[in-house]
CSV table of C-alpha atoms (C1' of nucleotides) in Angstrom, one decimal:
chain,number,residue,atom,x,y,z
A,1,MET,CA,-33.5,-59.9,5.4
A,2,LYS,CA,-29.8,-60.3,4.6
A,3,LEU,CA,-28.0,-62.6,7.0
A,4,LYS,CA,-24.6,-61.9,8.2
A,5,GLU,CA,-23.1,-65.1,6.8
A,6,SER,CA,-20.4,-67.0,8.3
A,7,ASN,CA,-17.8,-68.5,6.0
A,8,GLU,CA,-16.7,-70.7,8.9
A,9,LEU,CA,-20.1,-72.4,8.9
A,10,LYS,CA,-20.0,-73.1,5.2
A,11,GLN,CA,-16.4,-74.3,5.4
A,12,SER,CA,-17.4,-76.8,8.0
A,13,GLY,CA,-20.1,-78.1,5.7
A,14,LEU,CA,-22.9,-76.7,7.9
A,15,LYS,CA,-26.1,-75.3,6.5
A,16,ASN,CA,-26.3,-71.6,7.0
A,17,THR,CA,-29.3,-70.6,9.1
A,18,LYS,CA,-30.1,-67.4,10.9
A,19,HIS,CA,-30.1,-69.1,14.3
A,20,ARG,CA,-26.7,-70.7,13.7
A,21,ASN,CA,-25.3,-67.4,12.7
A,22,ASP,CA,-26.8,-65.6,15.6
A,23,VAL,CA,-25.4,-68.1,18.1
A,24,PHE,CA,-22.0,-68.4,16.5
A,25,GLU,CA,-21.6,-64.6,16.2
A,26,LEU,CA,-22.6,-64.1,19.8
A,27,ILE,CA,-20.1,-66.7,21.0
A,28,LYS,CA,-17.3,-65.2,18.9
A,29,LYS,CA,-17.8,-61.7,20.2
A,30,SER,CA,-18.1,-62.8,23.8
A,31,GLU,CA,-15.0,-62.0,25.8
A,32,GLN,CA,-15.5,-65.0,28.0
A,33,PRO,CA,-17.1,-68.5,27.7
A,34,VAL,CA,-20.9,-68.3,27.8
A,35,SER,CA,-23.7,-70.6,28.9
A,36,ALA,CA,-26.6,-71.9,26.8
A,37,GLU,CA,-29.0,-69.9,29.0
A,38,TYR,CA,-27.0,-66.7,28.4
A,39,ILE,CA,-27.1,-67.2,24.7
A,40,PHE,CA,-30.8,-67.9,24.9
A,41,SER,CA,-31.7,-64.8,26.9
A,42,GLU,CA,-29.3,-62.5,25.1
A,43,LEU,CA,-30.6,-63.4,21.7
A,44,ASN,CA,-34.3,-63.1,22.8
A,45,LYS,CA,-33.5,-59.8,24.4
A,46,ASN,CA,-32.1,-58.6,21.1
A,47,ASN,CA,-35.0,-59.4,18.8
A,48,CYS,CA,-33.8,-62.8,17.8
A,49,PRO,CA,-36.4,-65.1,19.3
A,50,ILE,CA,-35.0,-68.6,19.6
A,51,ASN,CA,-35.9,-71.7,21.6
A,52,LEU,CA,-33.6,-73.0,24.3
A,53,SER,CA,-33.5,-76.5,22.8
A,54,THR,CA,-32.5,-75.0,19.5
A,55,VAL,CA,-29.6,-73.3,21.3
A,56,TYR,CA,-28.5,-76.6,22.7
A,57,ARG,CA,-28.7,-78.3,19.4
A,58,ILE,CA,-26.8,-75.6,17.7
A,59,LEU,CA,-24.1,-75.7,20.3
A,60,ASP,CA,-23.8,-79.5,19.8
A,61,THR,CA,-23.4,-79.0,16.1
A,62,LEU,CA,-20.8,-76.2,16.5
A,63,CYS,CA,-18.8,-78.3,18.9
A,64,LEU,CA,-18.9,-81.4,16.7
A,65,SER,CA,-17.5,-79.2,13.9
A,66,ASP,CA,-14.9,-77.9,16.2
A,67,LEU,CA,-16.0,-74.3,15.7
A,68,VAL,CA,-16.8,-74.0,19.4
A,69,THR,CA,-15.4,-75.6,22.5
A,70,LYS,CA,-17.5,-76.8,25.5
A,71,ILE,CA,-15.8,-76.3,28.8
A,72,ASN,CA,-16.8,-76.9,32.4
A,73,ILE,CA,-15.3,-74.9,35.2
A,74,ASP,CA,-15.4,-76.6,38.6
A,75,THR,CA,-17.0,-73.7,40.3
A,76,GLU,CA,-20.0,-73.6,37.9
A,77,ASN,CA,-22.6,-76.3,37.6
A,78,LYS,CA,-23.3,-75.8,33.9
A,79,ASN,CA,-21.4,-76.1,30.7
A,80,LEU,CA,-19.8,-73.0,29.0
A,81,TYR,CA,-19.0,-72.5,25.4
A,82,GLU,CA,-16.4,-70.4,23.6
A,83,TYR,CA,-15.1,-69.8,20.2
A,84,ASN,CA,-12.5,-72.4,19.3
A,85,CYS,CA,-9.5,-70.4,18.2
A,86,MET,CA,-7.5,-73.7,18.0
A,87,ALA,CA,-5.2,-72.4,20.7
A,88,HIS,CA,-4.6,-74.0,24.0
A,89,ARG,CA,-7.3,-73.5,26.5
A,90,HIS,CA,-6.0,-71.7,29.6
A,91,TYR,CA,-8.4,-70.0,32.0
A,92,MET,CA,-8.2,-67.7,35.0
A,93,VAL,CA,-11.3,-67.9,37.1
A,94,CYS,CA,-12.1,-65.2,39.6
A,95,LEU,CA,-13.7,-66.8,42.6
A,96,GLY,CA,-15.1,-63.5,43.6
A,97,CYS,CA,-17.2,-62.5,40.6
A,98,ASP,CA,-16.9,-65.6,38.3
A,99,LYS,CA,-15.1,-63.6,35.7
A,100,ILE,CA,-13.2,-65.9,33.3
A,101,LEU,CA,-10.1,-64.7,31.5
A,102,THR,CA,-8.7,-66.7,28.7
A,103,VAL,CA,-4.9,-66.8,28.9
A,104,LYS,CA,-2.8,-67.0,25.7
A,105,ASN,CA,0.7,-68.3,26.3
A,106,CYS,CA,1.4,-71.9,27.3
A,107,PRO,CA,4.2,-73.1,29.5
A,108,LEU,CA,3.5,-76.8,29.0
A,109,GLN,CA,5.3,-78.1,26.0
A,110,ASP,CA,8.3,-79.4,27.9
A,111,TYR,CA,6.0,-80.8,30.6
A,112,GLU,CA,4.0,-82.7,28.1
A,113,LYS,CA,7.1,-84.4,26.8
A,114,GLN,CA,8.1,-85.4,30.2
A,115,LEU,CA,4.6,-86.8,31.0
A,116,ILE,CA,4.6,-88.8,27.8
A,117,ASP,CA,7.8,-90.4,28.9
A,118,GLU,CA,6.5,-91.2,32.3
A,119,THR,CA,3.1,-92.5,31.5
A,120,ASP,CA,3.2,-93.7,28.0
A,121,PHE,CA,0.0,-91.8,27.2
A,122,VAL,CA,-0.6,-90.1,23.9
A,123,ILE,CA,-1.5,-86.6,24.8
A,124,THR,CA,-3.9,-84.8,22.5
A,125,GLY,CA,-4.6,-81.7,24.5
A,126,HIS,CA,-4.8,-80.1,27.9
A,127,LYS,CA,-6.7,-77.6,29.9
A,128,LEU,CA,-5.2,-75.4,32.6
A,129,VAL,CA,-7.4,-73.4,35.0
A,130,MET,CA,-6.0,-70.9,37.5
A,131,TYR,CA,-8.2,-69.9,40.4
A,132,GLY,CA,-7.9,-66.7,42.3
A,133,TYR,CA,-9.2,-63.2,42.6
A,134,CYS,CA,-9.2,-60.5,40.0
A,135,PRO,CA,-7.9,-57.0,40.8
A,136,GLN,CA,-11.3,-55.7,41.7
A,137,CYS,CA,-12.3,-58.6,43.9
A,138,LYS,CA,-8.9,-58.7,45.5
A,139,GLN,CA,-9.3,-55.1,46.6
A,140,GLN,CA,-12.8,-55.8,48.1
A,141,GLN,CA,-11.4,-58.6,50.1
A,142,ASN,CA,-8.8,-56.3,51.7
A,143,ASN,CA,-11.5,-53.8,52.9
B,1,MET,CA,-20.2,-103.2,65.7
B,2,LYS,CA,-16.9,-101.4,65.9
B,3,LEU,CA,-16.5,-98.6,63.4
B,4,LYS,CA,-13.2,-98.1,61.6
B,5,GLU,CA,-12.8,-94.6,63.0
B,6,SER,CA,-11.2,-91.8,61.0
B,7,ASN,CA,-9.0,-89.4,63.0
B,8,GLU,CA,-9.2,-87.1,60.1
B,9,LEU,CA,-13.0,-86.7,60.6
B,10,LYS,CA,-12.5,-85.9,64.3
B,11,GLN,CA,-9.6,-83.5,63.6
B,12,SER,CA,-11.9,-81.6,61.3
B,13,GLY,CA,-14.5,-81.4,64.0
B,14,LEU,CA,-16.9,-83.7,62.2
B,15,LYS,CA,-19.2,-86.1,64.0
B,16,ASN,CA,-18.1,-89.7,63.4
B,17,THR,CA,-20.9,-91.7,61.8
B,18,LYS,CA,-20.7,-95.0,60.0
B,19,HIS,CA,-21.8,-93.5,56.8
B,20,ARG,CA,-19.3,-90.8,56.9
B,21,ASN,CA,-16.6,-93.3,57.5
B,22,ASP,CA,-17.8,-95.6,54.8
B,23,VAL,CA,-17.9,-92.8,52.2
B,24,PHE,CA,-14.6,-91.3,53.3
B,25,GLU,CA,-12.7,-94.6,53.3
B,26,LEU,CA,-14.1,-95.5,49.9
B,27,ILE,CA,-12.8,-92.3,48.5
B,28,LYS,CA,-9.4,-92.7,50.1
B,29,LYS,CA,-8.8,-96.1,48.7
B,30,SER,CA,-10.1,-95.2,45.2
B,31,GLU,CA,-7.3,-94.9,42.7
B,32,GLN,CA,-9.2,-92.3,40.7
B,33,PRO,CA,-11.8,-89.7,41.4
B,34,VAL,CA,-15.3,-91.2,41.9
B,35,SER,CA,-18.9,-90.1,41.4
B,36,ALA,CA,-21.7,-89.9,44.0
B,37,GLU,CA,-23.5,-92.6,42.1
B,38,TYR,CA,-20.4,-94.9,42.2
B,39,ILE,CA,-20.1,-94.4,46.0
B,40,PHE,CA,-23.8,-95.1,46.4
B,41,SER,CA,-23.8,-98.3,44.4
B,42,GLU,CA,-20.5,-99.5,45.7
B,43,LEU,CA,-21.5,-99.2,49.4
B,44,ASN,CA,-24.9,-100.7,48.8
B,45,LYS,CA,-23.3,-103.6,47.0
B,46,ASN,CA,-21.0,-104.2,50.0
B,47,ASN,CA,-23.6,-104.4,52.7
B,48,CYS,CA,-23.5,-100.8,53.7
B,49,PRO,CA,-27.0,-99.6,52.7
B,50,ILE,CA,-27.0,-95.8,52.2
B,51,ASN,CA,-29.3,-93.3,50.6
B,52,LEU,CA,-28.1,-91.3,47.6
B,53,SER,CA,-29.0,-88.0,49.2
B,54,THR,CA,-27.0,-88.9,52.2
B,55,VAL,CA,-24.0,-89.6,49.9
B,56,TYR,CA,-24.4,-86.1,48.5
B,57,ARG,CA,-24.7,-84.5,51.9
B,58,ILE,CA,-21.7,-86.3,53.2
B,59,LEU,CA,-19.7,-85.3,50.1
B,60,ASP,CA,-20.7,-81.7,50.7
B,61,THR,CA,-19.5,-81.9,54.3
B,62,LEU,CA,-16.2,-83.5,53.4
B,63,CYS,CA,-15.6,-80.9,50.7
B,64,LEU,CA,-16.4,-78.1,53.1
B,65,SER,CA,-13.9,-79.5,55.6
B,66,ASP,CA,-11.3,-79.8,52.8
B,67,LEU,CA,-11.0,-83.6,53.3
B,68,VAL,CA,-12.2,-84.2,49.8
B,69,THR,CA,-12.1,-82.2,46.6
B,70,LYS,CA,-14.8,-82.0,44.1
B,71,ILE,CA,-13.7,-81.9,40.5
B,72,ASN,CA,-15.4,-81.8,37.1
B,73,ILE,CA,-13.8,-83.2,34.0
B,74,ASP,CA,-15.1,-81.7,30.8
B,75,THR,CA,-15.8,-85.1,29.2
B,76,GLU,CA,-18.1,-86.2,32.0
B,77,ASN,CA,-21.4,-84.6,32.9
B,78,LYS,CA,-21.2,-85.2,36.6
B,79,ASN,CA,-19.0,-84.2,39.5
B,80,LEU,CA,-16.2,-86.4,40.8
B,81,TYR,CA,-14.7,-86.5,44.2
B,82,GLU,CA,-11.3,-87.5,45.4
B,83,TYR,CA,-9.2,-87.5,48.6
B,84,ASN,CA,-7.7,-84.1,49.1
B,85,CYS,CA,-4.0,-84.8,49.7
B,86,MET,CA,-3.4,-81.1,49.7
B,87,ALA,CA,-1.3,-81.5,46.6
B,88,HIS,CA,-1.8,-79.7,43.4
B,89,ARG,CA,-4.5,-81.3,41.3
B,90,HIS,CA,-3.3,-82.5,37.9
B,91,TYR,CA,-5.1,-85.1,35.9
B,92,MET,CA,-4.6,-87.1,32.8
B,93,VAL,CA,-7.8,-88.2,31.3
B,94,CYS,CA,-8.0,-91.1,28.8
B,95,LEU,CA,-10.5,-90.2,26.1
B,96,GLY,CA,-10.8,-93.9,25.2
B,97,CYS,CA,-11.7,-95.5,28.5
B,98,ASP,CA,-12.3,-92.5,30.8
B,99,LYS,CA,-9.5,-93.6,33.1
B,100,ILE,CA,-8.2,-90.7,35.2
B,101,LEU,CA,-4.7,-90.6,36.4
B,102,THR,CA,-3.7,-88.1,39.1
B,103,VAL,CA,-0.3,-86.7,38.3
B,104,LYS,CA,2.1,-85.5,41.1
B,105,ASN,CA,4.7,-83.0,40.0
B,106,CYS,CA,3.8,-79.5,39.0
B,107,PRO,CA,5.6,-77.4,36.4
B,108,LEU,CA,3.7,-74.2,37.1
B,109,GLN,CA,5.3,-72.2,39.9
B,110,ASP,CA,7.2,-70.0,37.5
B,111,TYR,CA,4.2,-69.6,35.3
B,112,GLU,CA,2.1,-68.5,38.2
B,113,LYS,CA,4.5,-65.7,39.0
B,114,GLN,CA,4.5,-64.6,35.5
B,115,LEU,CA,0.7,-64.6,35.3
B,116,ILE,CA,0.4,-62.6,38.5
B,117,ASP,CA,2.6,-59.9,37.0
B,118,GLU,CA,0.6,-59.8,33.8
B,119,THR,CA,-2.9,-59.9,35.2
B,120,ASP,CA,-2.7,-58.6,38.7
B,121,PHE,CA,-4.8,-61.5,39.9
B,122,VAL,CA,-4.3,-63.2,43.2
B,123,ILE,CA,-3.8,-66.8,42.4
B,124,THR,CA,-5.1,-69.3,45.0
B,125,GLY,CA,-4.9,-72.5,43.1
B,126,HIS,CA,-4.9,-74.2,39.7
B,127,LYS,CA,-6.1,-77.3,37.9
B,128,LEU,CA,-4.3,-78.9,35.0
B,129,VAL,CA,-6.0,-81.6,32.9
B,130,MET,CA,-4.2,-83.5,30.2
B,131,TYR,CA,-6.3,-85.3,27.6
B,132,GLY,CA,-5.2,-88.2,25.5
B,133,TYR,CA,-5.1,-92.0,25.3
B,134,CYS,CA,-3.7,-94.4,27.8
B,135,PRO,CA,-1.3,-97.1,26.7
B,136,GLN,CA,-4.1,-99.7,26.3
B,137,CYS,CA,-6.4,-97.5,24.3
B,138,LYS,CA,-3.6,-96.1,22.3
B,139,GLN,CA,-2.8,-99.6,21.1
B,140,GLN,CA,-6.5,-100.3,20.3
B,141,GLN,CA,-6.5,-97.2,18.1
B,142,ASN,CA,-3.6,-98.5,16.1
B,143,ASN,CA,-5.4,-101.8,15.3
C,1,DT,C1',-30.9,-84.9,76.1
C,2,DT,C1',-30.1,-82.2,72.2
C,3,DA,C1',-28.4,-81.1,68.0
C,4,DA,C1',-26.7,-83.2,64.0
C,5,DT,C1',-27.5,-87.0,60.7
C,6,DT,C1',-30.3,-89.8,57.8
C,7,DG,C1',-34.1,-91.8,54.6
C,8,DC,C1',-37.6,-90.8,51.7
C,9,DA,C1',-40.1,-88.3,48.4
C,10,DA,C1',-40.5,-84.4,46.0
C,11,DA,C1',-38.4,-80.5,43.8
C,12,DC,C1',-34.7,-78.4,41.0
C,13,DA,C1',-31.5,-77.0,37.3
C,14,DC,C1',-29.6,-78.1,33.2
C,15,DT,C1',-29.8,-80.8,29.1
C,16,DT,C1',-31.9,-84.0,25.7
C,17,DT,C1',-35.5,-86.0,22.8
C,18,DG,C1',-39.9,-87.0,19.9
C,19,DC,C1',-42.8,-85.1,16.9
C,20,DA,C1',-45.0,-82.0,13.7
C,21,DC,C1',-44.1,-78.0,11.1
C,22,DG,C1',-40.9,-74.8,8.5
C,23,DC,C1',-37.1,-73.6,5.8
C,24,DT,C1',-32.4,-74.0,3.2
C,25,DA,C1',-30.0,-75.7,-0.5
D,1,DT,C1',-38.9,-81.0,-2.9
D,2,DA,C1',-36.1,-83.6,0.1
D,3,DG,C1',-34.0,-83.5,4.1
D,4,DC,C1',-32.2,-80.8,7.6
D,5,DG,C1',-33.5,-77.2,11.2
D,6,DT,C1',-36.7,-75.5,14.7
D,7,DG,C1',-40.4,-74.9,18.4
D,8,DC,C1',-42.8,-77.0,21.8
D,9,DA,C1',-43.7,-80.0,25.4
D,10,DA,C1',-42.3,-83.8,27.8
D,11,DA,C1',-38.7,-86.7,29.6
D,12,DG,C1',-33.9,-87.5,31.5
D,13,DT,C1',-30.1,-86.9,34.5
D,14,DG,C1',-27.5,-85.3,38.3
D,15,DT,C1',-28.2,-82.8,42.5
D,16,DT,C1',-30.6,-80.5,46.4
D,17,DT,C1',-34.2,-79.8,49.9
D,18,DG,C1',-38.2,-80.3,53.5
D,19,DC,C1',-39.6,-83.0,57.0
D,20,DA,C1',-40.0,-86.6,60.3
D,21,DA,C1',-37.4,-90.3,62.4
D,22,DT,C1',-32.9,-91.7,64.2
D,23,DT,C1',-28.4,-91.4,66.3
D,24,DA,C1',-23.8,-89.6,68.1
D,25,DA,C1',-21.9,-87.1,71.7
DNA sequence: TTAATTGCAAACACTTTGCACGCTA
DNA sequence: TAGCGTGCAAAGTGTTTGCAATTAA
């Protein structure tokens, strides 16, 4: 069987296995950050039998290679993983349905400079999470 | 023995117990968010024997009453708790020593308005975490 | 007095690990 | 074929829960 091969895996010096590809592709095509459990059940559902510990080991590997980012949203009690597009990580979490939107633009460059002056930290990154209700859940609340 | 009584507990309609006061006071005087385990061992160390599940139950109660806020920093795998001063929650996390600074001012009002326009979400809050290295760890890296 | 709080032990959910086998490069 | 990747089962860690005893109001 021909694997759909990921250049990104090779480029990161990772051995190319079916499982790694399956996990990585699933993360890449997901519109929001996903959990290990989700990856596990999604792959098994779609004829790609895989063990849960293998999922965790692959996620570790992908995170170490910076292909994937692990995040933790306060309202969940498990880690989530998403494709690391090397952009800033800004999220909007719907408290109604747990939907997570990833937001693109970043208003924080100036603020970072200011903080560096104030605290003398080196700042290597940041994470911004907005909490609220998405249009659908917002409407339900009004009813 | 006379308890150091917390008006804040009473005002929130909570029964005033020694354990609740101990936990709440410890959180209030902590300079950074603390874990359940830390509270547990700190109190037991200081002649206030308490059970770990009691700590968790008290933390739940305090969070429900909005006296305390539960947060999760991506680099830790446990929840942290801090006094809820009703301010925005902005953190600076040192990746070297895990120190957590809570930052006061907030650059995000305008950004929130803009996001609301773009996404049609209702925004009820936000969390900003900056990652980097504190002055001490920064220096060690250079050596 | 009565309902809320606590300690204890056991259960839970998520994640990690040891080991033997299997597969990629 | 050498060493990394994987499945399985078992252990680890942080957190929650059932129940009986205790305590605040």
